[in-house]
């Protein structure tokens, strides 16, 4: 005996009731539950749909579907980090590495000429943080509008447009400033310290550019590769 369309829809509703909000995970769980219920019916045709469903759900333990969600999140976060690393390495291959070196040299000379002035450094940091906030807000609004239209959330899509903990890594250059300095008029920063700061900041800038612009611009491609059904469900 096979499940009806109405019963399949009930399974989707059941996963949503148990805090699975992402359509890809819902589909994965619905497929598992449907197969398990049909197997139970082969052994005991007298079981009702609800009884078979509850029997299978008990196998997930006290936390229900939460372990499945957590494992999937870890897997997709690793997948995302590999994408970031792949694009990061591209900046150190020909011909992009030439452009990277030129930009780094200009950045280093600028910081050196400005003599590591605190107001300049924090001014650039503030501008960049505003850019990140704006991009994050626009991405959130885009996902919100898309969900309103399709009523579907995709976990990997959220991972991509959550920008991978970018706010955390952007604190690193500011921490370097504090470490290097207690920067004041009496505390002269030497060229090695400026070089270290520029090097780390430049690498983080590349990573930020990848997270904010490159990967989101290829989101459709990566989502279709991850979910074959994504193209037909939007």
Backbone as numpy.savetxt, mean C-alpha at the origin, in Angstrom:
# Nx Ny Nz CAx CAy CAz Cx Cy Cz
-25.48 -31.70 -5.10 -26.33 -30.50 -5.10 -25.45 -29.25 -5.10
-25.73 -28.33 -5.99 -24.96 -27.10 -6.11 -25.70 -25.92 -5.48
-24.93 -24.93 -5.08 -25.53 -23.74 -4.47 -26.25 -22.91 -5.54
-27.29 -22.25 -5.14 -28.02 -21.35 -6.03 -27.35 -19.98 -6.03
-27.76 -19.16 -6.97 -27.26 -17.78 -7.04 -27.61 -17.04 -5.75
-28.80 -17.26 -5.26 -29.24 -16.61 -4.02 -28.38 -17.03 -2.84
-28.00 -18.31 -2.77 -27.16 -18.79 -1.68 -25.74 -18.24 -1.79
-25.24 -18.11 -3.00 -23.92 -17.49 -3.20 -23.94 -16.05 -2.70
-25.01 -15.33 -3.00 -25.14 -13.95 -2.53 -25.20 -13.91 -1.01
-25.84 -14.89 -0.41 -25.89 -14.98 1.06 -24.49 -15.18 1.64
-23.67 -15.95 0.94 -22.29 -16.14 1.40 -21.50 -14.83 1.36
-21.70 -14.05 0.30 -21.06 -12.73 0.24 -21.52 -11.87 1.42
-22.80 -11.89 1.68 -23.36 -11.12 2.80 -22.78 -11.63 4.12
-22.62 -12.92 4.24 -22.07 -13.53 5.45 -20.64 -13.05 5.70
-19.82 -12.99 4.65 -18.43 -12.52 4.82 -18.41 -11.05 5.22
-19.31 -10.25 4.65 -19.36 -8.83 5.02 -19.79 -8.67 6.48
-20.72 -9.50 6.91 -21.17 -9.47 8.31 -20.03 -9.78 9.27
-19.07 -10.56 8.81 -17.94 -10.96 9.65 -16.68 -10.16 9.31
-16.90 -8.90 8.95 -15.84 -7.89 8.86 -14.82 -8.13 7.75
-15.24 -8.79 6.67 -14.39 -8.88 5.49 -14.93 -7.86 4.49
-14.24 -6.73 4.36 -14.77 -5.63 3.55 -14.23 -5.61 2.13
-13.20 -6.41 1.85 -12.58 -6.38 0.53 -13.17 -7.44 -0.38
-13.54 -7.04 -1.58 -14.23 -7.93 -2.51 -13.37 -9.13 -2.90
-12.07 -8.93 -3.08 -11.20 -10.04 -3.45 -11.16 -11.12 -2.38
-11.10 -10.69 -1.12 -11.12 -11.66 -0.02 -12.50 -12.29 0.14
-13.53 -11.50 -0.05 -14.90 -12.04 -0.01 -15.04 -13.17 -1.03
-14.58 -12.91 -2.26 -14.70 -13.89 -3.34 -13.92 -15.17 -3.02
-12.72 -14.99 -2.48 -11.89 -16.14 -2.11 -12.58 -16.99 -1.04
-13.16 -16.31 -0.04 -13.83 -17.03 1.04 -15.14 -17.66 0.58
-15.87 -16.94 -0.26 -17.13 -17.48 -0.80 -16.86 -18.75 -1.59
-15.81 -18.74 -2.39 -15.44 -19.91 -3.16 -15.12 -21.09 -2.25
-14.36 -20.81 -1.19 -14.01 -21.86 -0.22 -15.25 -22.39 0.49
-16.10 -21.49 0.98 -17.30 -21.89 1.70 -18.26 -22.69 0.81
-18.42 -22.23 -0.43 -19.32 -22.91 -1.36 -18.87 -24.34 -1.63
-17.57 -24.52 -1.87 -17.05 -25.87 -2.11 -17.21 -26.76 -0.87
-16.95 -26.18 0.31 -17.06 -26.94 1.55 -18.51 -27.36 1.83
-19.44 -26.45 1.57 -20.86 -26.75 1.78 -21.32 -27.87 0.83
-20.90 -27.80 -0.41 -21.28 -28.82 -1.39 -20.69 -30.18 -1.02
-19.47 -30.17 -0.45 -18.86 -31.42 0.01 -19.65 -32.01 1.17
-20.11 -31.13 2.08 -20.92 -31.61 3.20 -22.24 -32.22 2.72
-22.82 -31.62 1.71 -24.10 -32.12 1.17 -23.93 -33.50 0.53
-22.75 -33.75 -0.04 -22.50 -35.07 -0.61 -22.54 -36.15 0.47
-22.02 -35.80 1.65 -21.98 -36.75 2.76 -23.29 -36.79 3.52
-23.96 -35.65 3.60 -25.22 -35.58 4.35 -26.18 -34.62 3.66
-26.97 -35.12 2.71 -27.88 -34.26 1.93 -28.97 -33.59 2.77
-29.18 -34.08 3.98 -30.24 -33.53 4.82 -29.85 -32.21 5.50
-28.56 -31.91 5.48 -28.11 -30.65 6.10 -28.72 -29.45 5.38
-29.16 -28.46 6.16 -29.63 -27.22 5.54 -28.42 -26.36 5.16
-28.67 -25.37 4.33 -27.61 -24.44 3.92 -26.98 -23.77 5.14
-27.80 -23.30 6.08 -27.30 -22.59 7.26 -26.47 -23.52 8.15
-26.92 -24.76 8.31 -26.18 -25.71 9.14 -24.81 -26.01 8.53
-24.79 -26.24 7.24 -23.52 -26.52 6.57 -22.58 -25.32 6.65
-23.14 -24.12 6.50 -22.33 -22.90 6.58 -21.72 -22.74 7.96
-22.52 -22.92 9.00 -22.02 -22.77 10.36 -20.98 -23.84 10.69
-21.18 -25.06 10.18 -20.19 -26.13 10.39 -18.83 -25.73 9.83
-18.85 -25.15 8.63 -17.59 -24.76 8.00 -16.97 -23.53 8.68
-17.83 -22.59 9.08 -17.33 -21.37 9.71 -16.63 -21.67 11.04
-17.12 -22.69 11.77 -16.50 -23.06 13.04 -15.05 -23.46 12.87
-14.70 -23.97 11.69 -13.33 -24.41 11.44 -12.34 -23.24 11.42
-12.83 -22.02 11.25 -11.96 -20.85 11.23 -11.56 -20.38 12.63
-12.16 -20.99 13.65 -11.78 -20.67 15.02 -12.46 -19.43 15.57
-12.02 -19.02 16.77 -12.69 -17.93 17.49 -12.55 -16.59 16.78
-11.50 -16.42 15.98 -11.29 -15.14 15.30 -11.94 -15.09 13.92
-12.63 -16.17 13.58 -13.34 -16.17 12.30 -12.41 -15.97 11.12
-12.77 -15.02 10.27 -12.01 -14.77 9.04 -10.82 -13.84 9.23
-10.61 -13.35 10.44 -9.58 -12.34 10.67 -8.18 -12.86 10.33
-7.91 -14.14 10.63 -6.59 -14.70 10.31 -6.36 -14.72 8.80
-7.42 -15.04 8.05 -7.31 -15.06 6.59 -7.01 -13.66 6.06
-7.71 -12.67 6.60 -7.50 -11.28 6.19 -6.07 -10.84 6.50
-5.60 -11.16 7.69 -4.26 -10.76 8.12 -3.17 -11.38 7.24
-3.33 -12.66 6.93 -2.36 -13.34 6.08 -2.33 -12.73 4.69
-3.51 -12.41 4.17 -3.58 -11.81 2.84 -2.95 -10.42 2.83
-3.17 -9.66 3.90 -2.57 -8.33 4.00 -1.05 -8.43 4.01
-0.51 -9.37 4.76 0.94 -9.55 4.81 1.49 -9.92 3.44
0.80 -10.81 2.76 1.24 -11.24 1.43 1.25 -10.06 0.45
0.18 -9.26 0.45 0.09 -8.15 -0.50 1.03 -7.01 -0.13
1.30 -6.83 1.15 2.30 -5.83 1.57 3.68 -6.22 1.06
4.00 -7.51 1.13 5.28 -7.99 0.60 5.35 -7.79 -0.91
4.26 -8.08 -1.57 4.18 -7.88 -3.03 4.40 -6.41 -3.38
3.78 -5.53 -2.60 3.91 -4.10 -2.82 5.37 -3.65 -2.60
5.98 -4.13 -1.53 7.37 -3.76 -1.24 8.32 -4.21 -2.35
8.02 -5.36 -2.94 8.84 -5.83 -4.06 8.70 -4.91 -5.27
7.49 -4.38 -5.49 7.28 -3.44 -6.59 8.07 -2.15 -6.36
8.03 -1.66 -5.11 8.78 -0.44 -4.77 10.27 -0.67 -5.02
10.78 -1.80 -4.56 12.19 -2.11 -4.71 12.57 -2.25 -6.19
11.69 -2.87 -6.98 11.94 -3.04 -8.42 12.08 -1.68 -9.10
11.17 -0.75 -8.82 11.23 0.58 -9.43 12.41 1.38 -8.88
12.74 1.16 -7.60 13.87 1.85 -6.99 15.17 1.49 -7.71
15.35 0.21 -8.01 16.57 -0.23 -8.70 16.67 0.36 -10.10
15.52 0.65 -10.72 15.53 1.23 -12.06 16.24 2.58 -12.11
16.22 3.30 -10.98 16.85 4.62 -10.93 18.38 4.52 -10.96
18.91 3.32 -10.80 20.37 3.14 -10.78 20.82 2.26 -11.94
20.03 2.32 -13.01 20.39 1.65 -14.24 20.38 2.68 -15.37
21.17 2.40 -16.38 21.24 3.33 -17.51 19.89 3.34 -18.24
19.43 4.49 -18.77 20.11 5.80 -18.71 19.64 6.66 -17.52
18.72 6.13 -16.70 18.13 6.94 -15.63 19.17 7.33 -14.59
20.20 6.50 -14.39 21.21 6.79 -13.37 21.93 8.10 -13.66
22.10 8.44 -14.93 22.77 9.70 -15.28 21.95 10.88 -14.78
20.64 10.82 -15.05 19.75 11.87 -14.56 19.75 11.92 -13.04
19.77 10.76 -12.38 19.77 10.69 -10.91 21.02 11.37 -10.34
22.16 11.10 -10.96 23.42 11.70 -10.48 23.39 13.22 -10.64
22.88 13.69 -11.77 22.80 15.14 -12.01 21.90 15.81 -10.97
20.73 15.22 -10.73 19.79 15.78 -9.74 20.42 15.77 -8.36
21.10 14.68 -7.99 21.75 14.61 -6.68 22.82 15.69 -6.54
23.62 15.89 -7.59 24.69 16.89 -7.53 24.10 18.29 -7.34
23.03 18.59 -8.07 22.38 19.90 -7.94 21.83 20.08 -6.53
21.20 19.03 -5.99 20.66 19.09 -4.64 21.77 19.31 -3.61
22.87 18.59 -3.77 24.01 18.72 -2.84 24.59 20.13 -2.89
24.77 20.66 -4.10 25.33 22.01 -4.24 24.40 23.05 -3.63
23.10 22.87 -3.82 22.13 23.81 -3.26 22.21 23.84 -1.74
22.21 22.64 -1.13 22.28 22.56 0.34 23.60 23.14 0.84
24.69 22.89 0.12 26.00 23.42 0.52 26.02 24.95 0.44
25.49 25.49 -0.66 25.47 26.95 -0.84 24.64 27.62 0.24
23.50 26.98 0.58 22.62 27.53 1.61 23.18 27.31 3.02
24.33 26.60 3.09 25.02 26.37 4.36 24.10 25.68 5.37
23.28 24.77 4.84 22.43 23.94 5.71 21.55 24.78 6.63
20.99 25.86 6.08 20.13 26.73 6.87 18.85 26.00 7.27
18.52 26.05 8.55 17.38 25.30 9.07 16.07 25.71 8.41
15.87 27.02 8.20 14.59 27.48 7.65 14.41 26.99 6.21
15.52 26.85 5.46 15.43 26.35 4.09 15.06 24.86 4.09
15.75 24.09 4.93 15.50 22.64 5.00 14.06 22.37 5.40
13.62 23.04 6.47 12.27 22.80 6.95 11.23 23.38 5.99
11.60 24.41 5.24 10.70 24.96 4.24 10.41 23.93 3.15
11.48 23.29 2.64 11.30 22.24 1.64 10.55 21.04 2.22
10.86 20.72 3.47 10.18 19.59 4.11 8.68 19.87 4.23
8.34 21.11 4.59 6.93 21.48 4.74 6.20 21.41 3.41
6.84 21.91 2.35 6.23 21.86 1.01 5.98 20.41 0.59
6.98 19.56 0.84 6.85 18.17 0.45 5.76 17.46 1.26
5.68 17.75 2.54 4.65 17.14 3.38 3.25 17.57 2.94
3.12 18.82 2.53 1.83 19.30 2.02 1.46 18.53 0.75
2.45 18.30 -0.12 2.22 17.52 -1.33 1.73 16.11 -0.99
2.37 15.50 0.00 1.99 14.15 0.41 0.56 14.13 0.96
0.23 15.11 1.78 -1.12 15.20 2.34 -2.16 15.37 1.23
-1.84 16.22 0.26 -2.78 16.46 -0.85 -2.97 15.19 -1.67
-1.86 14.51 -2.00 -1.94 13.27 -2.77 -2.73 12.20 -2.01
-2.49 12.11 -0.71 -3.19 11.13 0.12 -4.69 11.42 0.16
-5.03 12.70 0.32 -6.44 13.09 0.37 -7.13 12.78 -0.96
-6.49 13.14 -2.08 -7.08 12.89 -3.40 -7.24 11.40 -3.67
-6.24 10.61 -3.24 -6.32 9.16 -3.42 -7.47 8.58 -2.61
-7.62 9.08 -1.38 -8.71 8.62 -0.52 -10.07 8.95 -1.14
-10.19 10.15 -1.68 -11.44 10.56 -2.31 -11.74 9.74 -3.56
-10.69 9.42 -4.31 -10.85 8.61 -5.51 -11.37 7.21 -5.16
-10.77 6.60 -4.14 -11.21 5.26 -3.72 -12.63 5.30 -3.17
-12.93 6.37 -2.44 -14.27 6.53 -1.87 -15.31 6.64 -2.98
-15.03 7.43 -4.01 -15.95 7.60 -5.13 -16.09 6.30 -5.92
-14.99 5.59 -6.08 -15.02 4.34 -6.82 -15.85 3.29 -6.08
-15.70 3.24 -4.75 -16.49 2.29 -3.96 -17.98 2.62 -4.03
-18.28 3.92 -4.01 -19.67 4.35 -4.10 -20.30 3.88 -5.41
-19.48 3.88 -6.46 -19.97 3.49 -7.79 -20.07 1.98 -7.95
-19.05 1.25 -7.48 -18.98 -0.20 -7.73 -19.39 -1.06 -6.54
-19.36 -0.45 -5.32 -19.63 -1.19 -4.08 -18.62 -2.32 -3.86
-17.38 -2.10 -4.37 -16.34 -3.11 -4.20 -15.02 -2.46 -3.77
-14.40 -3.06 -2.77 -13.07 -2.64 -2.35 -12.10 -3.78 -2.66
-10.91 -3.39 -3.10 -9.86 -4.38 -3.39 -8.69 -4.10 -2.46
-8.24 -5.14 -1.77 -7.21 -4.95 -0.75 -5.92 -4.40 -1.34
-5.48 -4.94 -2.49 -4.21 -4.47 -3.06 -4.32 -3.04 -3.55
-5.51 -2.64 -3.99 -5.72 -1.25 -4.41 -5.54 -0.32 -3.22
-6.04 -0.73 -2.07 -5.88 0.09 -0.88 -4.42 0.15 -0.43
-3.71 -0.98 -0.55 -2.29 -1.01 -0.22 -1.53 0.00 -1.09
-1.84 0.02 -2.38 -1.16 0.93 -3.31 -1.43 2.39 -2.97
-2.70 2.72 -2.73 -3.06 4.12 -2.51 -2.99 4.55 -1.04
-2.55 3.65 -0.20 -2.25 4.03 1.18 -0.83 4.59 1.27
-0.06 4.40 0.18 1.29 4.95 0.03 2.30 4.37 1.02
2.08 3.12 1.39 3.12 2.30 2.03 3.90 2.91 3.18
3.23 3.53 4.13 3.93 4.06 5.30 4.86 5.21 4.99
4.50 5.99 3.97 5.37 7.08 3.53 5.59 8.12 4.61
4.56 8.39 5.42 4.69 9.41 6.46 5.77 9.03 7.47
5.96 7.74 7.66 6.98 7.28 8.60 8.38 7.51 8.06
8.61 7.11 6.79 9.97 7.23 6.26 10.37 8.68 6.01
9.37 9.57 5.84 9.71 10.98 5.61 10.23 11.66 6.87
10.06 11.02 8.02 10.60 11.60 9.25 12.10 11.41 9.36
12.65 10.49 8.56 14.07 10.15 8.68 14.98 11.35 8.41
14.78 12.11 7.30 15.67 13.27 7.08 15.62 14.28 8.23
14.43 14.49 8.80 14.33 15.44 9.91 15.07 14.94 11.13
15.03 13.63 11.36 15.78 13.06 12.48 17.29 13.21 12.25
17.70 13.09 10.98 19.13 13.26 10.65 19.56 14.68 10.96
18.70 15.65 10.62 19.02 17.06 10.90 19.27 17.25 12.39
18.38 16.69 13.20 18.49 16.84 14.65 19.78 16.19 15.15
20.08 14.98 14.62 21.28 14.26 15.04 22.54 15.00 14.63
22.55 15.43 13.37 23.74 16.10 12.85 23.99 17.40 13.58
22.85 17.94 14.07 23.10 19.27 14.44 22.94 19.81 15.79
21.79 19.78 16.40 21.53 20.86 17.32 21.90 22.09 16.54
21.41 22.15 15.29 21.92 23.13 14.33 21.66 24.56 14.81
22.69 25.32 14.87 22.58 26.72 15.30 23.65 27.52 14.58
23.68 28.81 14.84 24.65 29.68 14.19 26.07 29.33 14.63
26.22 28.76 15.82 27.54 28.44 16.35 28.01 27.05 15.94
27.14 26.29 15.33 27.46 24.90 15.02 27.61 24.72 13.52
28.84 24.73 13.04 29.12 24.64 11.61 29.03 23.19 11.17
28.29 22.95 10.08 28.14 21.61 9.56 29.19 21.37 8.48
29.94 20.26 8.60 30.98 20.02 7.61 30.44 19.33 6.36
31.27 19.25 5.33 30.83 18.75 4.03 30.43 17.28 4.07
31.09 16.49 4.92 30.74 15.07 5.04 29.33 14.91 5.59
29.00 15.70 6.60 27.66 15.63 7.19 26.60 16.07 6.19
26.91 17.09 5.43 25.97 17.54 4.38 25.79 16.45 3.33
26.91 15.78 2.95 26.85 14.72 1.96 25.98 13.56 2.45
26.13 13.20 3.73 25.33 12.11 4.32 23.85 12.48 4.29
23.57 13.70 4.72 22.18 14.16 4.74 21.58 14.15 3.33
22.33 14.71 2.36 21.83 14.78 0.98 21.65 13.39 0.38
22.59 12.49 0.67 22.50 11.14 0.13 21.26 10.41 0.62
21.04 10.41 1.93 19.89 9.72 2.51 18.59 10.39 2.06
18.57 11.72 2.10 17.36 12.45 1.70 17.03 12.19 0.23
18.05 12.16 -0.62 17.82 11.93 -2.05 17.25 10.53 -2.29
17.78 9.52 -1.60 17.27 8.15 -1.75 15.82 8.07 -1.29
15.51 8.76 -0.20 14.13 8.76 0.29 13.21 9.54 -0.66
13.75 10.56 -1.29 12.97 11.30 -2.28 12.61 10.40 -3.47
13.58 9.61 -3.93 13.30 8.66 -5.02 12.21 7.68 -4.61
12.34 7.14 -3.40 11.34 6.19 -2.91 9.97 6.85 -2.80
9.93 8.09 -2.34 8.68 8.82 -2.21 8.04 9.04 -3.58
8.87 9.38 -4.56 8.37 9.59 -5.93 7.76 8.30 -6.49
8.42 7.18 -6.22 7.91 5.88 -6.67 6.56 5.59 -6.02
6.47 5.81 -4.71 5.25 5.49 -3.95 4.11 6.42 -4.32
4.41 7.70 -4.52 3.36 8.69 -4.77 2.91 8.75 -6.22
3.83 8.48 -7.15 3.50 8.73 -8.56 3.63 7.49 -9.46
4.77 6.81 -9.39 5.00 5.74 -10.36 4.05 4.56 -10.17
4.01 4.01 -8.95 3.16 2.83 -8.72 1.68 3.17 -8.88
1.17 4.30 -8.34 -0.24 4.63 -8.59 -0.57 4.78 -10.07
0.38 5.28 -10.86 0.12 5.44 -12.30 0.00 4.09 -13.00
0.57 3.04 -12.40 0.50 1.70 -12.96 -0.46 0.81 -12.17
-1.28 1.41 -11.34 -2.16 0.64 -10.44 -3.07 -0.32 -11.21
-3.67 0.17 -12.30 -4.58 -0.68 -13.08 -3.87 -1.93 -13.57
-2.66 -1.76 -14.05 -1.88 -2.89 -14.55 -1.61 -3.91 -13.45
-1.17 -3.40 -12.28 -0.83 -4.31 -11.18 -2.07 -4.98 -10.60
-3.18 -4.28 -10.58 -4.42 -4.87 -10.06 -4.94 -5.97 -10.99
-4.84 -5.75 -12.29 -5.27 -6.78 -13.26 -4.37 -8.01 -13.19
-3.08 -7.79 -12.92 -2.16 -8.92 -12.77 -2.47 -9.72 -11.51
-2.90 -9.00 -10.45 -3.19 -9.65 -9.17 -4.56 -10.32 -9.17
-5.54 -9.62 -9.79 -6.91 -10.13 -9.84 -7.37 -10.22 -11.29
-7.38 -11.41 -11.89 -7.85 -11.54 -13.28 -9.27 -11.01 -13.49
-10.09 -11.08 -12.42 -11.48 -10.65 -12.55 -11.65 -9.14 -12.38
-10.57 -8.43 -12.03 -10.68 -7.00 -11.73 -11.20 -6.20 -12.92
-10.72 -6.52 -14.12 -11.09 -5.76 -15.33 -12.59 -5.83 -15.61
-13.21 -6.94 -15.25 -14.62 -7.15 -15.60 -15.59 -6.78 -14.46
-15.03 -6.36 -13.34 -15.91 -6.11 -12.18 -16.03 -4.63 -11.85
-15.41 -3.78 -12.68 -15.46 -2.33 -12.43 -16.21 -1.62 -13.54
